[in-house]
Short mmCIF file of C-alpha atoms and ligand atoms in Angstrom, two decimals:
data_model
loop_
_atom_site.label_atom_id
_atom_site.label_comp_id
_atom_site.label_asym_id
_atom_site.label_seq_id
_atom_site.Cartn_x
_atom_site.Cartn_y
_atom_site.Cartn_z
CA UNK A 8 -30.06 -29.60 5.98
CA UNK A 9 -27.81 -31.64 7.97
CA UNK A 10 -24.94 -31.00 5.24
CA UNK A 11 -25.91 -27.05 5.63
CA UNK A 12 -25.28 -27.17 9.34
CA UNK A 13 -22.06 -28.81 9.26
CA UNK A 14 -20.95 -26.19 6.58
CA UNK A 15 -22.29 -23.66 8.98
CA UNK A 16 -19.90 -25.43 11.38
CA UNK A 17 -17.06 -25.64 9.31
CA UNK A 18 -17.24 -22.28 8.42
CA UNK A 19 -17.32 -20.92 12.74
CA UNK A 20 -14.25 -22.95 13.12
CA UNK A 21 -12.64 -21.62 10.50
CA UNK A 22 -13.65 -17.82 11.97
CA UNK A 23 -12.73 -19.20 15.23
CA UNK A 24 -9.18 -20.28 13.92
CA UNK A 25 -8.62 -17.12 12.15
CA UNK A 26 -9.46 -14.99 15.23
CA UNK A 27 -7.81 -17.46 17.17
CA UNK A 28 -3.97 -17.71 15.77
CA UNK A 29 -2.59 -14.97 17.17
CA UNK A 30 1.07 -14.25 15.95
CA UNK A 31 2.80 -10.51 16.78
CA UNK A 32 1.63 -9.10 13.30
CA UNK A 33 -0.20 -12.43 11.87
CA UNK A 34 -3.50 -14.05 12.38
CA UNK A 35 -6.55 -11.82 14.71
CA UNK A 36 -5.96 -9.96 17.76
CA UNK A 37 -8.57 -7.70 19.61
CA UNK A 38 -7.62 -4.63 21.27
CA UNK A 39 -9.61 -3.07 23.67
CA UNK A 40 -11.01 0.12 22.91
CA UNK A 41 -11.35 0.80 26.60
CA UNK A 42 -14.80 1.71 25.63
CA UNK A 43 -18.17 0.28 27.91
CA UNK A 44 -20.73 -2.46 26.35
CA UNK A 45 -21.50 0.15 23.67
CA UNK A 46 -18.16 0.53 21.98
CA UNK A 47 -18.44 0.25 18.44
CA UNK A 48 -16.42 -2.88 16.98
CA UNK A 49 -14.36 -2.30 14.26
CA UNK A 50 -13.25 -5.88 12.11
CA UNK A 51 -9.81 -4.55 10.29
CA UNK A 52 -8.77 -6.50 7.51
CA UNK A 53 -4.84 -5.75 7.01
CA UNK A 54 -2.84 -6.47 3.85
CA UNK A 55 0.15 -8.23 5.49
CA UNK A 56 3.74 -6.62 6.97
CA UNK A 57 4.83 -6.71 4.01
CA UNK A 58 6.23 -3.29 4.14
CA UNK A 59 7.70 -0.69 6.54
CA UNK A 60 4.47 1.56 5.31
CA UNK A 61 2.59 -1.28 6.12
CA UNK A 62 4.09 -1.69 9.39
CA UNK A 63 3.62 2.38 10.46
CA UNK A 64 -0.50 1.61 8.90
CA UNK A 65 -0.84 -1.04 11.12
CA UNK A 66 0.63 0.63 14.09
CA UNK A 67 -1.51 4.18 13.28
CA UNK A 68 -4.69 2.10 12.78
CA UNK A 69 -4.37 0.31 16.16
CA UNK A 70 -3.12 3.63 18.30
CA UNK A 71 -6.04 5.54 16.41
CA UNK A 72 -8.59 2.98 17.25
CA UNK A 73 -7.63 3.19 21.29
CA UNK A 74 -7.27 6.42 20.99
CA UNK A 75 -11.19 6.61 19.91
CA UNK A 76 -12.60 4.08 21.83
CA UNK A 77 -12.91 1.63 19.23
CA UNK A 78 -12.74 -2.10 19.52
CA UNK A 79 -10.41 -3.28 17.31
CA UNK A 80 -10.58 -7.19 15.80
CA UNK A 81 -7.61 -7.08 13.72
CA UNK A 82 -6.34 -9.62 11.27
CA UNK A 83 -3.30 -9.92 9.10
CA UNK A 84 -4.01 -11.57 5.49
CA UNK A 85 -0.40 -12.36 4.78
CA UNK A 86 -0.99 -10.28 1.48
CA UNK A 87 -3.48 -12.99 0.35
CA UNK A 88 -7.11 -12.12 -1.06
CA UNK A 89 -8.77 -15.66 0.49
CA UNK A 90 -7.37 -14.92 3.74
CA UNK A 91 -8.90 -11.22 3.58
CA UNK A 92 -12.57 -12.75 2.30
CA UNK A 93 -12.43 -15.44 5.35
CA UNK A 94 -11.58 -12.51 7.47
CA UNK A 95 -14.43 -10.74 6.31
CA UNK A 96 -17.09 -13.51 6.27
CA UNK A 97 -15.99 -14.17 10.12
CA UNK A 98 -16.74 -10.40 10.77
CA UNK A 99 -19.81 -10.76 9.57
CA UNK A 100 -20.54 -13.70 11.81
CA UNK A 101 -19.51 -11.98 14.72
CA UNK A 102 -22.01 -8.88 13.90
CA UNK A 103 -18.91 -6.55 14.54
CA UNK A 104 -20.54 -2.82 13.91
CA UNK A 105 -18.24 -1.58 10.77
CA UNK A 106 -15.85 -3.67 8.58
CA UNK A 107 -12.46 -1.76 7.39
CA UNK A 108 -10.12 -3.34 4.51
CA UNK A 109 -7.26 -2.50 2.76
CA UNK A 110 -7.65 -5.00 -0.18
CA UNK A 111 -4.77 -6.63 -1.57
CA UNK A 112 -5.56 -6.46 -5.13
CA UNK A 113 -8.22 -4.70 -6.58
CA UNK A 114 -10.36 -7.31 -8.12
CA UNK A 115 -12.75 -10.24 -7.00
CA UNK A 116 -14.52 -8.65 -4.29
CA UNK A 117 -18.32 -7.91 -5.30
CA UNK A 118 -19.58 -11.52 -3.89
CA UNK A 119 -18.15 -10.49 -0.02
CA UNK A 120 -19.18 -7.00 -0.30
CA UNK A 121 -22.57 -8.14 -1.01
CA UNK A 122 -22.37 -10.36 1.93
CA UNK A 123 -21.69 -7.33 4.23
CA UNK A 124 -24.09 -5.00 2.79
CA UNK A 125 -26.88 -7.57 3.13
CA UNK A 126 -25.97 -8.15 6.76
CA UNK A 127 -26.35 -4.37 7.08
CA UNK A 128 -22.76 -4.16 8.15
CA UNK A 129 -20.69 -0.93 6.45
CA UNK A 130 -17.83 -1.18 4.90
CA UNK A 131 -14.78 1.45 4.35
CA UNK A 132 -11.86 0.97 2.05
CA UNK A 133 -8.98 1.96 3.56
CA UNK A 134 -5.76 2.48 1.97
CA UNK A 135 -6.02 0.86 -1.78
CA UNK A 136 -9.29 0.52 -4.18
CA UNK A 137 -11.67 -1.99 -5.45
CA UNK A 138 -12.59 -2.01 -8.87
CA UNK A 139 -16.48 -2.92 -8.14
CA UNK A 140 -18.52 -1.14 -10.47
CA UNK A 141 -21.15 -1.40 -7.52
CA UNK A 142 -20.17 1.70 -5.23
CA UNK A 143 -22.84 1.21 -3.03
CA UNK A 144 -20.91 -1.21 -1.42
CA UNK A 145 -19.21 0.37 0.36
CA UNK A 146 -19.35 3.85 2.29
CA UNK A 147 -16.15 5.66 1.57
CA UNK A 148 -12.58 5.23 0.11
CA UNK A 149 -10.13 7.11 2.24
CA UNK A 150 -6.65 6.56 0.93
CA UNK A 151 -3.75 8.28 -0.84
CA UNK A 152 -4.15 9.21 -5.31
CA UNK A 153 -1.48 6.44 -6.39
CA UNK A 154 -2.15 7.55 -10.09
CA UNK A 155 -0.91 11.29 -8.95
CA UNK A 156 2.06 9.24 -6.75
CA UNK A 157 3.33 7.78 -10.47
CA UNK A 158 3.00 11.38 -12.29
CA UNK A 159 4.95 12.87 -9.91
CA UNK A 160 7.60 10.26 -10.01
CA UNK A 161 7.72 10.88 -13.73
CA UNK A 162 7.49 14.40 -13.63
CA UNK A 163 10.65 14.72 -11.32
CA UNK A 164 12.69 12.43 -14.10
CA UNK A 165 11.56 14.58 -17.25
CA UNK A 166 12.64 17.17 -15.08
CA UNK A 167 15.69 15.40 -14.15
CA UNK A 168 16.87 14.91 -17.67
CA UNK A 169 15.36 18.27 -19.27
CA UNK A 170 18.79 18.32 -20.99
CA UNK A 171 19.90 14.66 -22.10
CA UNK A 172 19.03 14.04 -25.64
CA UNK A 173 20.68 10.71 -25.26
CA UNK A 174 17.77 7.53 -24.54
CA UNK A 175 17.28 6.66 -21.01
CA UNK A 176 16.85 3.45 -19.63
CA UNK A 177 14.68 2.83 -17.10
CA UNK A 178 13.76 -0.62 -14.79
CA UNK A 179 10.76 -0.63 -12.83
CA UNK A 180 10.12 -2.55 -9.74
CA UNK A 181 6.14 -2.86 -9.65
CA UNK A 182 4.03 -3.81 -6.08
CA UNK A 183 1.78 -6.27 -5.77
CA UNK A 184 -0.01 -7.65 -9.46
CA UNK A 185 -3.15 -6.50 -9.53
CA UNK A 186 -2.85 -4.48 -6.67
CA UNK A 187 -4.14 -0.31 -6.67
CA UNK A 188 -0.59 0.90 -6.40
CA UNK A 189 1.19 -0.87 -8.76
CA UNK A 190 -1.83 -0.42 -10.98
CA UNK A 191 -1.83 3.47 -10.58
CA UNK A 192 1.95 4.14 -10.13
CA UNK A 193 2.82 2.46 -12.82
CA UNK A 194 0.21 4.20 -15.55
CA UNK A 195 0.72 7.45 -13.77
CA UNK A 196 4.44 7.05 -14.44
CA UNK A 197 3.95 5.82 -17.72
CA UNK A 198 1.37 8.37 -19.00
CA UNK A 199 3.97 11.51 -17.81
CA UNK A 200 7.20 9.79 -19.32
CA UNK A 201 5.25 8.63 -22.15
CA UNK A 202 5.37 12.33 -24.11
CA UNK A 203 8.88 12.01 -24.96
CA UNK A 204 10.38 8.69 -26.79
CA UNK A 205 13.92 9.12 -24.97
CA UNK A 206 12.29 7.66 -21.80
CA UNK A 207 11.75 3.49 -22.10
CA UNK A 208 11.53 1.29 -20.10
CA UNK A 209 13.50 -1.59 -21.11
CA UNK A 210 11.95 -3.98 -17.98
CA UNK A 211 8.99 -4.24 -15.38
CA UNK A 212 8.25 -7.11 -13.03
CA UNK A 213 6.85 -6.92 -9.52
CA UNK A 214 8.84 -7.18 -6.38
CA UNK A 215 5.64 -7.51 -4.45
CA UNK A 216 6.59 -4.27 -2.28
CA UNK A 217 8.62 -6.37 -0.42
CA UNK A 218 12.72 -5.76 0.27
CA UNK A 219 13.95 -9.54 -0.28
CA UNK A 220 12.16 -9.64 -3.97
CA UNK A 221 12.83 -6.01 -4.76
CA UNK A 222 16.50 -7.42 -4.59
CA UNK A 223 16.10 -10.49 -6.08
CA UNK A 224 14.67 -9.36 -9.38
CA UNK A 225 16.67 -6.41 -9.54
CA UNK A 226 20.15 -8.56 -9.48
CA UNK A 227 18.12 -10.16 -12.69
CA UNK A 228 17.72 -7.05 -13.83
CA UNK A 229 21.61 -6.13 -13.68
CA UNK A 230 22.38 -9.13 -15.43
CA UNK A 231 19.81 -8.97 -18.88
CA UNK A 232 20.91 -5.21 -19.06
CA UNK A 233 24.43 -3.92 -18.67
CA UNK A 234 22.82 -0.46 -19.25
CA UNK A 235 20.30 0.58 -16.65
CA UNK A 236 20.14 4.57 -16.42
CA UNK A 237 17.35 4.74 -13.47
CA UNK A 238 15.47 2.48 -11.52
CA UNK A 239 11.50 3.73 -10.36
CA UNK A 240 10.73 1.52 -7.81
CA UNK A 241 6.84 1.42 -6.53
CA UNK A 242 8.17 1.61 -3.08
CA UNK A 243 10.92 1.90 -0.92
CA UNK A 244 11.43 -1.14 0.63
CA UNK A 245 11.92 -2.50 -2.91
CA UNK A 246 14.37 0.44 -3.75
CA UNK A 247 16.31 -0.52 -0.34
CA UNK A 248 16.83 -4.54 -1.60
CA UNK A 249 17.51 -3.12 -4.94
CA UNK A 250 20.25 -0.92 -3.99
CA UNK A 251 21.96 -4.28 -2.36
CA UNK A 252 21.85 -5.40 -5.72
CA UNK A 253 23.18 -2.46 -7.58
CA UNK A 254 26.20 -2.32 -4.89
CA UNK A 255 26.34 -6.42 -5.52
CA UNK A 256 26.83 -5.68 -9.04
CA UNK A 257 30.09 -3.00 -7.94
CA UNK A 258 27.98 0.27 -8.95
CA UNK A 259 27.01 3.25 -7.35
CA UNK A 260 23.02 3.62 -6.55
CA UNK A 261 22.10 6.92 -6.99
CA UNK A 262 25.25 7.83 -9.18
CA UNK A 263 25.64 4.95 -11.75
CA UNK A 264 21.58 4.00 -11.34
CA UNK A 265 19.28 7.11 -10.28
CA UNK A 266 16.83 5.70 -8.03
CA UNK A 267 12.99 7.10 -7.72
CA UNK A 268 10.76 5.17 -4.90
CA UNK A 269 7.61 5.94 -3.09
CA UNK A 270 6.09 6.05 0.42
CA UNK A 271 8.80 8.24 2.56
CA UNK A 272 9.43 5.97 5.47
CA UNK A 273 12.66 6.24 7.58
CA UNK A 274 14.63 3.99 5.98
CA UNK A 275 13.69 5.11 2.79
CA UNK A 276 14.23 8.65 3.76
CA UNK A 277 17.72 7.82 5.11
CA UNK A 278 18.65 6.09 1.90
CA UNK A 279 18.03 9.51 0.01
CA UNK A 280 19.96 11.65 2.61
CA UNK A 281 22.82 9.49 1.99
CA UNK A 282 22.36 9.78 -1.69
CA UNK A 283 21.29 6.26 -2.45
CA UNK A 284 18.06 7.44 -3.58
CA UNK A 285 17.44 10.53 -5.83
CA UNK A 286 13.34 11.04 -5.08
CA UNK A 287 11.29 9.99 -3.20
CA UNK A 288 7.38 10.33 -3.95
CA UNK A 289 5.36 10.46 -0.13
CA UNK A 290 2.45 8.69 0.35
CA UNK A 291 1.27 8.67 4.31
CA UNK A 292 0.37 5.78 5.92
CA UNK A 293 -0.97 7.43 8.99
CA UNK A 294 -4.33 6.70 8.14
CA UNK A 295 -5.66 5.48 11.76
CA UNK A 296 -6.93 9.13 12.87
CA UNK A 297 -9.36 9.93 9.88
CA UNK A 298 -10.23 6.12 9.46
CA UNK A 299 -11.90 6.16 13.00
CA UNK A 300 -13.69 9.95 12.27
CA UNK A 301 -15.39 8.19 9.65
CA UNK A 302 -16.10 4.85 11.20
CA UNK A 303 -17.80 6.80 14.11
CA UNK A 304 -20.05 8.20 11.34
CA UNK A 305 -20.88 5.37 9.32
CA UNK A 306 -21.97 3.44 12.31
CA UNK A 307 -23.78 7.13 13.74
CA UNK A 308 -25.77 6.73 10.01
CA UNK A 309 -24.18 9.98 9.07
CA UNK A 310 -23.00 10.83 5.57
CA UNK A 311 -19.36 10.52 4.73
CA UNK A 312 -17.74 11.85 1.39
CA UNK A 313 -17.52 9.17 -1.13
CA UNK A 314 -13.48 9.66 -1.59
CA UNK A 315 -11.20 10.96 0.96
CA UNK A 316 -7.23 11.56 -0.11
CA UNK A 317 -4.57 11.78 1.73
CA UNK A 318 -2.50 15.14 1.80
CA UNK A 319 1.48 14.22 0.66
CA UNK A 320 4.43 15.94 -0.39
CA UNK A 321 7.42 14.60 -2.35
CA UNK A 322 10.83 14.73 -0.98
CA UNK A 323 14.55 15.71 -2.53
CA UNK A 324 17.91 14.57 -0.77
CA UNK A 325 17.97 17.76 0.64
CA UNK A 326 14.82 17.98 2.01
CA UNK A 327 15.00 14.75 3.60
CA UNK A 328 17.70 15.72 5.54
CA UNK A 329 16.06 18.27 7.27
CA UNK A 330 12.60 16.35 7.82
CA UNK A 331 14.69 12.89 8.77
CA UNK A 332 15.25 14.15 12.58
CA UNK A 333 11.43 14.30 12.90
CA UNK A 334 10.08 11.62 10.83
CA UNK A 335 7.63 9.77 12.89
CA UNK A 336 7.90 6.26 10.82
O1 LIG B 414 3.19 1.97 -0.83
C1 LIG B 414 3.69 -0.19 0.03
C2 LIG B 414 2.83 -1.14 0.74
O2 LIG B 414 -0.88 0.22 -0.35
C3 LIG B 414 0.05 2.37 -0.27
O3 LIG B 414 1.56 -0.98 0.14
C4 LIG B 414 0.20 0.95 0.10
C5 LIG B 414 1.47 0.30 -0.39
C6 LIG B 414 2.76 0.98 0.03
O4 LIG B 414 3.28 -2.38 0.83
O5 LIG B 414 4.90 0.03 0.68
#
């Protein structure tokens, strides 16, 4: 009993330390939702900052959650899955009314879910998947089609080289292992390219979304093959570090390399209007809005729709020069 208690202990002062270490995107914060005593209380779960998406989520989440009168705990998991489950378990201690999580990877979650659902506490998946086979636990999905994200990154290079009878070599820059992106993008990708034997992919390693790896593995890249056709980066950020690496190596990105990423943020954006980039594949991270519609209803006991997908577009150099000027992030 006594050794139950202290583990009881234990496990508040770890809560209290993760709601306590407070860094400007790291550890828990709580924003007021400006609400009375009956505000609902949201616990957020975020990925990390790993990413200028991830940085515009974050920032559209917390805005949204104001904006509705939500209480907001939020807490940054540094892109790790143990900091995301004690993040969890300490929402569940503090009762909060709905739990939202964007979770890192896609595996290893049924024992926390369970947790939550037994403490009566919903749960929505923002963002990126689980792979439970248990829907029940949670309410609703909301979150962009990464699987369509890939096709239409290979469907813009079959395009692309309609004519070329020549092989192409592709690199690929995958996000987070294990993660629903670089799941999806990558088998979308593959599954389009895959009809004609010209395209291969001669190497694949992930860059873990992030600009300093995207760069790093790609100047590894450069070096094993002298003969890299296109790169299809899972995101921009890693497209932006790889393009250091391509200029490192005294070639042209977007000439000598042809350069596919996804997400659409500014910097990304800017990098195709200057011809860096060749296509880039949107996917929105201005989820905050429609996350707090349905949080409002879960907690209200209303029925939500299992899935909810974000609307995107895909963008040309052209056309990102004319939607740069009013890109919001
Ligand atoms: O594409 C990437 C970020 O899960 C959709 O995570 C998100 C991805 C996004 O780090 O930039």
């Amino acid at each position: 009993m006594l050794k139950r208690i202290s583990m009881l202990v234990v496990a508040g002062l770890a809560a209290a330390t993760l709601a306590g270490c407070g860094s400007e995107s790291g550890g828990g914060s709580e924003a007021g939702g400006g609400g009375g005593d009956d505000a609902i209380v949201m616990g957020f779960s975020q990925v990390g900052a790993e990413s200028g998406w991830r940085t515009a989520n974050t920032k559209s989440v917390q805005d949204s959650a104001k904006e509705a009168g939500i209480t907001l705990k939020f807490s940054d998991a540094q892109q790790k899955q143990e900091n995301q489950i004690k993040a969890i378990r300490s929402y569940i201690q503090q009762k909060v009314d709905v739990i939202a999580f964007s979770p890192v990877v896609e595996s290893g979650w049924d024992t926390v879910l369970k947790e939550a659902q037994g403490a009566n506490i919903p749960v929505i998946l923002t963002d990126r998947a689980v792979d439970s086979a248990d829907t029940s636990l949670y309410k609703t999905f909301l979150g962009s089609d990464f699987v369509e994200e890939g096709k239409k990154a290979g469907q813009w290079l079959v395009e692309e080289y309609k004519d070329a009878s020549d092989t192409v070599n592709i690199v690929e820059l995958q996000g987070t292992t294990g993660s629903a992106p670089a799941n999806d993008r990558k088998s979308g990708f593959a599954e389009v390219i895959g009809a004609d034997p010209k395209f291969k992919i001669i190497a694949s390693q992930t860059g873990d979304f992030t600009r300093a790896k995207g760069k790093e593995v790609m100047e590894a890249f450069l070096k094993a093959h002298p003969d890299i056709d296109v790169l299809y980066a899972h995101n921009d950020d890693m497209g932006l570090g790889a393009i250091e690496a391509i200029e490192g190596a005294g070639k042209v990105p977007g000439k000598d390399i042809k350069i596919i990423t996804v997400d659409a943020v500014k910097d990304g954006m800017q990098a195709l209007a200057d011809g860096k980039i060749n296509y880039i594949v949107e996917c929105s991270p201005l989820l905050g809005p429609q996350l707090m519609d349905l949080a409002k209803k879960v907690v209200a006991g209303e029925s939500v729709p299992a899935r909810v997908v974000t609307e995107e577009t895909t963008f040309t150099q052209e056309q990102a020069k004319e939607a740069l000027p009013s890109r919001q992030y």
